[in-house]
XYZ file of C-alpha atoms in Angstrom:
148
model
C -9.902 -5.935 12.378
C -10.520 -5.265 8.733
C -12.450 -3.188 7.853
C -13.640 -2.267 3.620
C -14.898 1.086 1.667
C -17.877 0.685 0.251
C -16.082 0.780 -3.456
C -14.160 -1.687 -2.316
C -10.967 -0.321 -3.123
C -10.130 1.654 0.179
C -9.765 -0.596 3.409
C -8.601 -0.333 6.922
C -6.381 -3.020 9.490
C -5.898 -2.975 12.795
C -2.224 -4.644 14.516
C -3.045 -4.266 18.687
C -0.743 -4.871 21.167
C -1.089 -8.827 20.291
C 0.638 -8.280 16.516
C 4.924 -8.492 16.681
C 5.664 -8.257 13.576
C 3.839 -7.017 10.611
C 5.389 -8.959 8.180
C 4.248 -5.931 5.499
C 7.965 -4.583 2.929
C 6.935 -0.852 1.767
C 9.095 0.497 -1.597
C 9.925 3.710 0.467
C 9.160 5.985 2.690
C 7.816 8.919 3.345
C 6.771 11.321 2.378
C 5.191 10.422 -1.099
C 2.624 7.456 -1.889
C 4.140 3.851 -0.722
C 3.527 1.216 -2.138
C 3.873 -2.756 -1.080
C 6.377 -4.646 -2.153
C 6.455 -7.419 0.352
C 3.706 -9.355 2.802
C 5.372 -12.306 4.256
C 3.017 -15.968 4.473
C 1.369 -16.713 8.425
C 2.161 -12.912 9.612
C -0.010 -10.400 9.824
C 0.270 -8.401 6.821
C -0.658 -12.449 5.275
C -3.781 -12.947 7.561
C -5.150 -9.514 7.210
C -5.015 -9.320 3.585
C -2.765 -7.245 2.508
C -1.476 -7.624 -1.358
C 1.266 -7.195 -3.028
C 1.059 -3.874 -4.968
C -1.655 -1.822 -1.745
C -0.673 1.775 -1.556
C -0.292 2.250 2.166
C -2.172 6.036 2.192
C -2.717 6.488 6.558
C -1.498 5.475 9.234
C -2.104 6.450 12.870
C -3.443 5.119 16.867
C -6.855 6.936 17.166
C -7.109 8.941 13.956
C -5.123 7.954 10.765
C -2.299 10.728 9.003
C -1.722 10.990 5.539
C 1.417 9.375 4.705
C 2.475 11.958 1.705
C 3.193 15.225 5.116
C 4.270 12.150 7.356
C 8.529 12.101 7.805
C 10.397 9.656 7.901
C 11.293 9.344 10.982
C 6.809 9.592 12.558
C 6.316 7.210 9.800
C 8.942 4.586 11.291
C 7.636 5.615 14.786
C 3.852 4.928 13.539
C 5.321 1.141 12.391
C 6.714 0.253 16.032
C 4.180 1.116 18.532
C 0.408 -0.266 19.102
C -2.487 -0.465 18.534
C -1.745 0.839 14.470
C -3.967 1.092 12.427
C -3.501 1.376 9.028
C -5.104 2.104 5.539
C -4.913 0.805 2.308
C -6.167 1.820 -1.372
C -5.765 -1.826 -3.009
C -6.374 -1.284 -7.988
C -8.501 -4.082 -8.894
C -6.685 -2.399 -12.549
C -3.221 -3.224 -11.135
C -4.135 -6.481 -9.301
C -5.311 -7.732 -12.163
C -2.207 -7.806 -14.036
C 0.163 -8.858 -11.123
C -1.735 -11.781 -10.316
C -1.828 -12.522 -14.370
C 1.685 -11.808 -14.571
C 3.559 -14.642 -12.636
C 6.388 -15.239 -14.606
C 6.815 -11.269 -14.302
C 8.893 -9.798 -10.681
C 6.648 -8.594 -9.160
C 8.066 -6.251 -6.805
C 9.385 -5.396 -10.259
C 6.277 -4.423 -11.430
C 4.667 -2.529 -8.173
C 8.290 -0.459 -7.842
C 7.663 0.655 -11.710
C 4.014 1.889 -11.285
C 4.826 3.546 -8.080
C 7.597 5.378 -9.860
C 5.653 6.448 -12.185
C 2.923 8.171 -9.704
C 6.096 9.885 -7.320
C 7.304 10.989 -11.586
C 4.821 13.966 -11.677
C 4.071 15.264 -8.489
C 0.785 17.207 -10.211
C -0.609 12.719 -9.911
C -0.181 12.379 -7.081
C -1.970 15.485 -6.236
C -5.073 14.532 -7.986
C -4.750 10.908 -6.324
C -4.106 12.461 -2.957
C -7.479 14.829 -4.111
C -10.039 11.548 -5.952
C -10.508 9.149 -3.064
C -11.143 6.104 -5.444
C -8.165 6.913 -7.803
C -6.518 3.723 -10.151
C -2.809 3.174 -9.610
C -1.551 3.236 -13.335
C 1.404 3.941 -14.580
C 3.197 5.907 -16.517
C 4.906 3.348 -18.985
C 4.383 -0.478 -18.764
C 7.119 -2.660 -17.675
C 6.132 -5.466 -20.412
C 7.189 -3.799 -23.923
C 4.210 -2.725 -26.342
C 4.050 -6.314 -27.950
C 4.348 -8.091 -25.327
C 0.860 -9.175 -22.793
C 1.436 -11.150 -19.505
C-alpha cells in the first residue's frame, strides 16, 4: 500500500506480513524527528518509493502514533511488527538539493538538515503543528560561495 496526501508531501506505506526487511535506515531514534539516511535497493523501502531525506512522522499497526512522542523501545517494537504502517513527509526543496548534489555525501546533507530541525524546540513544535511544514536547515552544509 502506498498512499499520498493531496499536498504530495506526506505519504503512507504499509508493510504486511510478507515483508521481511524494510531496507530503511534512520539517522536517530525517538523521541524526536527521524530522517531516512539510506534506502536499500530492491527492498521494501525502495519499492515503496521512500527517499533519503524523508522524515518519519508516525508508525503503527492500525492507528498511527507520532514518533516524536514515542520511546526508543516502542519504536523498535513497531519496526519489527507486521502489519506496519508508516507516515512520512517529503520536502520537495530538500529532495531537489539532494538530487543536484550527487557528489556530496547524501547522509551528511540529510543529517545536517535534520540536526538543524532538532536544534530548536520552537522549530520542532512548529513542524509538528504545521501539516505542510518544510525541512529547512538553519545552516547550509555547503560553503556560501558554492552551489551544488
